Amino acid sequence: MMSERPSLVDIVLAVNRIRSKLCVTPVVTSTCLNDLTGRNIYLKCENLHKTGSFKCRGALNTVIKALENKEISISGFVTHSSGNHGQALAWSAKSVNLPCSVVVPVGTPLVKTNAIESYNAELVLCPPTPAARLETCNKIGHEKNYMIVPPFDHPDVIAGQGTIAVEFLKQVEDLDAIFVPVSGGGMISGIAIYAKQINPNIRIYACVPEGKMLSECLKSCERLWPNPPAFLNTKAEAIRLQQCGEITFPIMCDLVEKEVFTIDDASMIAATKFAFERLKLVVELASGCALAAILSDQLKTLDKNIKNIGVILCGGNIDINKLPWIENETKTKDI
């Protein structure tokens, strides 16, 4: 596996590769959120992107960069995904007229699998474990001679996700902190690489589901996760990987705050419902994780000088026929 981390230059080059095919996502503010938190909150709406999440940035950057390399021949692409990266790679491959296969676990929401197939990609179901995802993906890559594009643990994917920070720091120049939902760590790594070089004082906070063990791992700078890799027991399927990547974790140890915001499902569901009702934004539970973090009691313990906070609303691919607050009405916390 590639082990190098992308540089600030790699992220700037990624901006140039993808800018003609992707929009600059808007930043939304809310007086209600500012009043609730006592801080200035800026929401980066990655849910409004192509394919409904930030993942199109990393996937598209990787695909285009691969095709720039005239020394290799690309016959197609394959990945494993919880759904959002799969959609992103399927769309990216279609945009360059190459085939794509996407491996997803059984139980992936139909809103995501249907979208993957709508981009003419081959959808392959596998048992619901990280190991099965990876094994199936590698097998397809070998059999079809497709380029494997990991969902997070690849320098070009990380660089593509880092373009979020390039936009965000131009849109809001005086951000003191950015709150980022974390699964494998590609997005937070890319954001941290760029943001910390532009402003060394900015704080990058990880927002994760219960059971992630990220705080312990970051504080010790060791991979304390049990093996084999497992999925967390969370309804936020987009961020249910317990382990972060071999490339992303060292970046996080160097650049991300050791204080982690760990969010339970009920709080994520309540925050997602809040986004629908009060912010008029369709987001999925992974986005609700970061939103719940800024609405949590833990935020009150942060340095009072952290006034301007960016929040990444990472995706909006929620199944509107199975809204979690309807399924869990009796368990949902009210904000």
Tab-separated table of C-alpha atoms in Angstrom:
chain	number	residue	atom	x	y	z
A	1	MET	CA	0.000	0.000	0.000
A	2	MET	CA	1.162	3.565	-0.673
A	3	SER	CA	2.382	5.122	2.565
A	4	GLU	CA	3.184	8.718	1.674
A	5	ARG	CA	0.941	11.529	2.824
A	6	PRO	CA	-0.143	14.275	0.421
A	7	SER	CA	1.315	17.763	0.684
A	8	LEU	CA	-0.265	21.191	0.525
A	9	VAL	CA	0.860	21.338	-3.119
A	10	ASP	CA	-0.949	18.055	-3.840
A	11	ILE	CA	-4.158	19.557	-2.458
A	12	VAL	CA	-3.795	22.724	-4.549
A	13	LEU	CA	-3.219	20.578	-7.648
A	14	ALA	CA	-6.332	18.599	-6.740
A	15	VAL	CA	-8.336	21.844	-6.736
A	16	ASN	CA	-7.191	22.489	-10.300
A	17	ARG	CA	-8.127	18.968	-11.409
A	18	ILE	CA	-11.663	18.903	-10.076
A	19	ARG	CA	-12.813	22.530	-10.238
A	20	SER	CA	-14.355	22.287	-13.712
A	21	LYS	CA	-16.597	19.344	-12.741
A	22	LEU	CA	-17.565	20.223	-9.161
A	23	CYS	CA	-19.201	23.212	-7.543
A	24	VAL	CA	-17.906	25.218	-4.596
A	25	THR	CA	-20.260	24.106	-1.837
A	26	PRO	CA	-21.958	26.903	0.096
A	27	VAL	CA	-21.427	27.901	3.715
A	28	VAL	CA	-24.614	28.394	5.715
A	29	THR	CA	-25.019	30.263	8.994
A	30	SER	CA	-27.806	30.099	11.556
A	31	THR	CA	-28.707	32.617	14.248
A	32	CYS	CA	-30.388	29.772	16.088
A	33	LEU	CA	-27.162	27.730	16.190
A	34	ASN	CA	-25.138	30.757	17.226
A	35	ASP	CA	-27.541	31.435	20.083
A	36	LEU	CA	-27.566	27.788	21.201
A	37	THR	CA	-23.790	27.497	21.222
A	38	GLY	CA	-22.679	31.008	22.112
A	39	ARG	CA	-20.283	30.873	19.156
A	40	ASN	CA	-20.339	31.670	15.447
A	41	ILE	CA	-21.154	28.490	13.539
A	42	TYR	CA	-20.427	28.033	9.827
A	43	LEU	CA	-21.833	24.959	8.086
A	44	LYS	CA	-19.947	23.712	5.010
A	45	CYS	CA	-22.669	22.016	2.958
A	46	GLU	CA	-20.953	19.032	1.351
A	47	ASN	CA	-24.401	17.403	1.275
A	48	LEU	CA	-25.125	19.605	-1.751
A	49	HIS	CA	-22.314	18.113	-3.830
A	50	LYS	CA	-22.462	15.816	-6.819
A	51	THR	CA	-23.499	12.346	-5.547
A	52	GLY	CA	-24.647	13.913	-2.272
A	53	SER	CA	-21.391	13.933	-0.302
A	54	PHE	CA	-17.805	15.191	-0.089
A	55	LYS	CA	-16.566	11.864	-1.478
A	56	CYS	CA	-16.733	13.062	-5.085
A	57	ARG	CA	-13.702	15.277	-4.401
A	58	GLY	CA	-11.306	12.466	-3.565
A	59	ALA	CA	-12.698	10.016	-6.084
A	60	LEU	CA	-12.578	12.459	-8.985
A	61	ASN	CA	-9.078	13.683	-8.122
A	62	THR	CA	-7.809	10.088	-8.029
A	63	VAL	CA	-9.459	9.130	-11.310
A	64	ILE	CA	-8.235	12.173	-13.226
A	65	LYS	CA	-4.712	11.952	-11.811
A	66	ALA	CA	-4.517	8.263	-12.754
A	67	LEU	CA	-5.462	9.089	-16.337
A	68	GLU	CA	-2.802	11.829	-16.438
A	69	ASN	CA	-0.163	9.141	-15.997
A	70	LYS	CA	0.516	8.042	-19.564
A	71	GLU	CA	2.846	5.271	-18.390
A	72	ILE	CA	-0.042	3.125	-17.147
A	73	SER	CA	-3.205	1.918	-18.847
A	74	ILE	CA	-6.435	2.170	-16.877
A	75	SER	CA	-9.171	-0.260	-17.922
A	76	GLY	CA	-11.584	0.555	-15.069
A	77	PHE	CA	-11.938	1.228	-11.361
A	78	VAL	CA	-13.121	-0.684	-8.325
A	79	THR	CA	-13.675	0.187	-4.686
A	80	HIS	CA	-15.324	-0.951	-1.481
A	81	SER	CA	-17.614	1.467	0.301
A	82	SER	CA	-20.393	2.095	2.777
A	83	GLY	CA	-22.128	3.800	-0.138
A	84	ASN	CA	-20.998	7.408	-0.495
A	85	HIS	CA	-17.522	6.719	-1.867
A	86	GLY	CA	-19.025	4.066	-4.124
A	87	GLN	CA	-21.405	6.605	-5.622
A	88	ALA	CA	-18.564	9.078	-6.016
A	89	LEU	CA	-16.274	6.644	-7.806
A	90	ALA	CA	-19.101	5.371	-10.017
A	91	TRP	CA	-19.901	8.952	-11.061
A	92	SER	CA	-16.225	9.804	-11.573
A	93	ALA	CA	-15.622	6.717	-13.713
A	94	LYS	CA	-18.699	7.463	-15.807
A	95	SER	CA	-17.449	11.022	-16.353
A	96	VAL	CA	-14.334	9.616	-18.065
A	97	ASN	CA	-16.210	6.798	-19.841
A	98	LEU	CA	-14.602	3.911	-17.968
A	99	PRO	CA	-16.289	0.982	-16.189
A	100	CYS	CA	-16.515	0.712	-12.432
A	101	SER	CA	-17.346	-1.941	-9.839
A	102	VAL	CA	-18.437	-1.048	-6.309
A	103	VAL	CA	-18.451	-3.473	-3.387
A	104	VAL	CA	-20.880	-2.640	-0.583
A	105	PRO	CA	-21.948	-4.586	2.524
A	106	VAL	CA	-25.331	-6.258	2.646
A	107	GLY	CA	-27.706	-3.811	4.319
A	108	THR	CA	-26.355	-0.666	2.649
A	109	PRO	CA	-29.287	1.789	2.253
A	110	LEU	CA	-31.124	1.543	-1.045
A	111	VAL	CA	-30.760	5.281	-1.593
A	112	LYS	CA	-27.032	4.637	-1.964
A	113	THR	CA	-27.061	1.355	-3.880
A	114	ASN	CA	-29.662	2.636	-6.339
A	115	ALA	CA	-27.525	5.707	-6.984
A	116	ILE	CA	-24.429	3.580	-7.592
A	117	GLU	CA	-26.269	1.575	-10.242
A	118	SER	CA	-27.690	4.745	-11.786
A	119	TYR	CA	-24.118	5.692	-12.735
A	120	ASN	CA	-23.859	2.393	-14.661
A	121	ALA	CA	-21.495	0.817	-12.137
A	122	GLU	CA	-21.530	-2.869	-11.269
A	123	LEU	CA	-22.853	-3.286	-7.714
A	124	VAL	CA	-21.379	-6.193	-5.760
A	125	LEU	CA	-22.785	-7.155	-2.345
A	126	CYS	CA	-20.539	-8.713	0.300
A	127	PRO	CA	-20.905	-9.841	3.931
A	128	PRO	CA	-21.126	-6.878	6.355
A	129	THR	CA	-17.540	-6.845	7.602
A	130	PRO	CA	-14.553	-4.624	6.727
A	131	ALA	CA	-12.492	-7.698	5.826
A	132	ALA	CA	-15.123	-8.969	3.372
A	133	ARG	CA	-15.323	-5.564	1.713
A	134	LEU	CA	-11.588	-5.400	1.176
A	135	GLU	CA	-11.199	-9.019	0.069
A	136	THR	CA	-14.011	-8.770	-2.485
A	137	CYS	CA	-12.672	-5.499	-3.849
A	138	ASN	CA	-9.143	-6.849	-4.236
A	139	LYS	CA	-10.452	-9.944	-6.001
A	140	ILE	CA	-12.369	-7.879	-8.554
A	141	GLY	CA	-9.401	-5.605	-9.085
A	142	HIS	CA	-7.187	-8.600	-9.823
A	143	GLU	CA	-9.675	-10.394	-12.052
A	144	LYS	CA	-10.655	-7.356	-14.133
A	145	ASN	CA	-7.341	-5.514	-13.960
A	146	TYR	CA	-9.146	-2.494	-12.496
A	147	MET	CA	-7.433	0.213	-10.492
A	148	ILE	CA	-8.418	-0.048	-6.832
A	149	VAL	CA	-9.446	3.310	-5.358
A	150	PRO	CA	-9.723	2.970	-1.559
A	151	PRO	CA	-12.404	5.024	0.195
A	152	PHE	CA	-9.917	6.936	2.368
A	153	ASP	CA	-6.439	5.418	2.660
A	154	HIS	CA	-4.830	6.789	-0.506
A	155	PRO	CA	-2.830	10.028	-0.968
A	156	ASP	CA	-4.849	11.198	-3.973
A	157	VAL	CA	-8.146	10.551	-2.198
A	158	ILE	CA	-6.904	12.456	0.865
A	159	ALA	CA	-5.672	15.340	-1.308
A	160	GLY	CA	-9.063	15.557	-2.990
A	161	GLN	CA	-10.839	15.733	0.356
A	162	GLY	CA	-8.405	18.457	1.401
A	163	THR	CA	-9.943	20.751	-1.212
A	164	ILE	CA	-12.771	21.256	1.298
A	165	ALA	CA	-10.358	23.261	3.446
A	166	VAL	CA	-9.128	25.315	0.480
A	167	GLU	CA	-12.687	26.499	-0.154
A	168	PHE	CA	-13.698	26.831	3.490
A	169	LEU	CA	-10.752	29.029	4.522
A	170	LYS	CA	-11.479	31.365	1.621
A	171	GLN	CA	-15.176	31.530	2.481
A	172	VAL	CA	-14.546	32.117	6.208
A	173	GLU	CA	-11.061	33.522	6.722
A	174	ASP	CA	-11.027	33.638	10.521
A	175	LEU	CA	-12.095	30.107	11.467
A	176	ASP	CA	-10.757	29.049	14.863
A	177	ALA	CA	-11.786	25.387	14.553
A	178	ILE	CA	-13.296	22.855	12.177
A	179	PHE	CA	-15.438	19.922	13.337
A	180	VAL	CA	-15.221	16.885	11.060
A	181	PRO	CA	-17.081	13.538	11.111
A	182	VAL	CA	-14.578	10.687	10.988
A	183	SER	CA	-14.734	7.138	9.668
A	184	GLY	CA	-11.506	6.046	7.954
A	185	GLY	CA	-10.031	9.523	8.320
A	186	GLY	CA	-9.526	10.651	4.725
A	187	MET	CA	-11.530	13.861	5.014
A	188	ILE	CA	-10.143	15.041	8.350
A	189	SER	CA	-6.584	14.246	7.205
A	190	GLY	CA	-6.901	16.272	4.014
A	191	ILE	CA	-8.556	19.169	5.816
A	192	ALA	CA	-5.924	19.153	8.569
A	193	ILE	CA	-2.955	19.051	6.161
A	194	TYR	CA	-4.117	22.177	4.354
A	195	ALA	CA	-5.715	24.116	7.206
A	196	LYS	CA	-2.847	23.680	9.684
A	197	GLN	CA	-0.311	24.942	7.137
A	198	ILE	CA	-2.420	27.990	6.291
A	199	ASN	CA	-3.211	28.663	9.958
A	200	PRO	CA	-1.146	26.673	12.491
A	201	ASN	CA	-3.428	27.847	15.299
A	202	ILE	CA	-6.630	26.406	13.879
A	203	ARG	CA	-8.046	23.421	15.791
A	204	ILE	CA	-9.310	20.354	13.942
A	205	TYR	CA	-11.723	18.226	15.991
A	206	ALA	CA	-12.871	14.699	15.184
A	207	CYS	CA	-16.526	13.748	15.701
A	208	VAL	CA	-17.187	10.015	15.955
A	209	PRO	CA	-19.784	7.425	17.018
A	210	GLU	CA	-19.555	5.566	20.310
A	211	GLY	CA	-17.046	2.714	20.341
A	212	LYS	CA	-14.593	4.381	17.930
A	213	MET	CA	-11.779	4.464	20.550
A	214	LEU	CA	-10.276	7.411	18.669
A	215	SER	CA	-9.509	9.519	21.725
A	216	GLU	CA	-7.418	6.748	23.294
A	217	CYS	CA	-5.619	6.075	20.020
A	218	LEU	CA	-4.805	9.740	19.354
A	219	LYS	CA	-3.586	10.394	22.880
A	220	SER	CA	-1.238	7.414	22.765
A	221	CYS	CA	-0.441	7.764	19.033
A	222	GLU	CA	-0.942	4.011	18.840
A	223	ARG	CA	-3.385	1.807	16.967
A	224	LEU	CA	-5.196	0.385	19.985
A	225	TRP	CA	-8.105	-0.988	17.959
A	226	PRO	CA	-8.799	-4.722	18.198
A	227	ASN	CA	-8.362	-6.902	15.135
A	228	PRO	CA	-9.809	-7.967	12.818
A	229	PRO	CA	-11.263	-4.551	11.860
A	230	ALA	CA	-14.912	-4.194	12.813
A	231	PHE	CA	-17.967	-2.096	12.122
A	232	LEU	CA	-19.390	-0.057	14.994
A	233	ASN	CA	-22.920	-0.607	16.217
A	234	THR	CA	-24.294	2.702	14.939
A	235	LYS	CA	-27.107	3.782	12.649
A	236	ALA	CA	-24.690	6.222	11.003
A	237	GLU	CA	-23.521	3.661	8.441
A	238	ALA	CA	-21.300	6.173	6.625
A	239	ILE	CA	-19.005	6.431	9.685
A	240	ARG	CA	-19.228	2.961	11.174
A	241	LEU	CA	-15.642	1.822	10.561
A	242	GLN	CA	-13.903	1.477	13.908
A	243	GLN	CA	-10.329	1.751	12.642
A	244	CYS	CA	-8.764	4.680	10.800
A	245	GLY	CA	-6.375	4.106	7.912
A	246	GLU	CA	-2.689	3.254	7.891
A	247	ILE	CA	-1.975	6.526	6.065
A	248	THR	CA	-4.619	8.686	7.711
A	249	PHE	CA	-3.999	7.788	11.359
A	250	PRO	CA	-0.413	9.156	11.565
A	251	ILE	CA	-1.621	12.386	9.929
A	252	MET	CA	-4.358	12.645	12.530
A	253	CYS	CA	-1.881	12.013	15.348
A	254	ASP	CA	0.239	14.910	14.095
A	255	LEU	CA	-2.450	17.456	13.230
A	256	VAL	CA	-5.816	16.660	14.871
A	257	GLU	CA	-6.778	17.615	18.419
A	258	LYS	CA	-6.516	14.807	20.972
A	259	GLU	CA	-9.908	15.796	22.371
A	260	VAL	CA	-12.515	13.842	20.422
A	261	PHE	CA	-16.269	14.429	20.358
A	262	THR	CA	-17.903	11.033	20.797
A	263	ILE	CA	-21.605	11.112	19.934
A	264	ASP	CA	-24.324	8.561	20.649
A	265	ASP	CA	-26.907	7.605	18.035
A	266	ALA	CA	-29.773	9.379	19.790
A	267	SER	CA	-27.889	12.681	19.679
A	268	MET	CA	-26.984	12.196	16.012
A	269	ILE	CA	-30.605	11.488	15.173
A	270	ALA	CA	-31.791	14.560	17.080
A	271	ALA	CA	-29.222	16.774	15.347
A	272	THR	CA	-30.145	15.405	11.919
A	273	LYS	CA	-33.802	16.096	12.629
A	274	PHE	CA	-32.814	19.598	13.756
A	275	ALA	CA	-31.074	20.154	10.410
A	276	PHE	CA	-34.245	19.141	8.549
A	277	GLU	CA	-36.627	21.200	10.683
A	278	ARG	CA	-34.664	24.299	11.607
A	279	LEU	CA	-31.930	24.621	8.989
A	280	LYS	CA	-33.926	23.223	6.037
A	281	LEU	CA	-30.969	20.996	5.130
A	282	VAL	CA	-31.256	17.344	4.144
A	283	VAL	CA	-28.321	15.581	5.794
A	284	GLU	CA	-27.490	12.027	6.831
A	285	LEU	CA	-26.538	10.843	10.304
A	286	ALA	CA	-22.800	11.248	9.693
A	287	SER	CA	-23.435	14.967	9.228
A	288	GLY	CA	-25.620	14.854	12.314
A	289	CYS	CA	-22.598	13.584	14.236
A	290	ALA	CA	-20.673	16.837	13.705
A	291	LEU	CA	-23.776	18.943	14.255
A	292	ALA	CA	-24.505	17.102	17.504
A	293	ALA	CA	-20.939	17.777	18.641
A	294	ILE	CA	-21.376	21.537	18.536
A	295	LEU	CA	-24.694	21.200	20.362
A	296	SER	CA	-23.203	18.983	23.070
A	297	ASP	CA	-22.263	19.936	26.617
A	298	GLN	CA	-18.675	19.086	25.722
A	299	LEU	CA	-18.490	22.169	23.505
A	300	LYS	CA	-18.972	24.347	26.593
A	301	THR	CA	-15.642	23.109	27.955
A	302	LEU	CA	-13.646	24.353	24.959
A	303	ASP	CA	-11.483	27.465	25.110
A	304	LYS	CA	-13.740	30.538	24.986
A	305	ASN	CA	-11.391	32.047	22.400
A	306	ILE	CA	-12.640	29.458	19.919
A	307	LYS	CA	-15.415	31.657	18.592
A	308	ASN	CA	-15.677	30.872	14.883
A	309	ILE	CA	-16.364	27.190	14.287
A	310	GLY	CA	-16.705	25.429	10.956
A	311	VAL	CA	-18.773	22.254	10.745
A	312	ILE	CA	-18.555	19.811	7.849
A	313	LEU	CA	-21.982	18.530	6.816
A	314	CYS	CA	-20.371	15.633	4.989
A	315	GLY	CA	-23.357	14.136	3.158
A	316	GLY	CA	-27.070	14.079	2.572
A	317	ASN	CA	-27.711	10.533	1.375
A	318	ILE	CA	-30.393	9.600	3.872
A	319	ASP	CA	-33.228	7.210	3.101
A	320	ILE	CA	-36.288	9.474	3.311
A	321	ASN	CA	-38.509	6.403	3.478
A	322	LYS	CA	-36.790	5.284	6.692
A	323	LEU	CA	-36.080	8.499	8.566
A	324	PRO	CA	-34.343	7.545	11.823
A	325	TRP	CA	-36.413	9.764	14.093
A	326	ILE	CA	-39.577	8.023	12.912
A	327	GLU	CA	-38.026	4.598	13.538
A	328	ASN	CA	-36.699	5.712	16.924
A	329	GLU	CA	-39.289	8.208	18.081
A	330	THR	CA	-39.235	7.045	21.674
A	331	LYS	CA	-35.429	7.055	21.879
A	332	THR	CA	-34.636	10.378	20.213
A	333	LYS	CA	-33.344	13.213	22.330
A	334	ASP	CA	-34.866	16.648	21.811
A	335	ILE	CA	-32.643	19.662	21.199
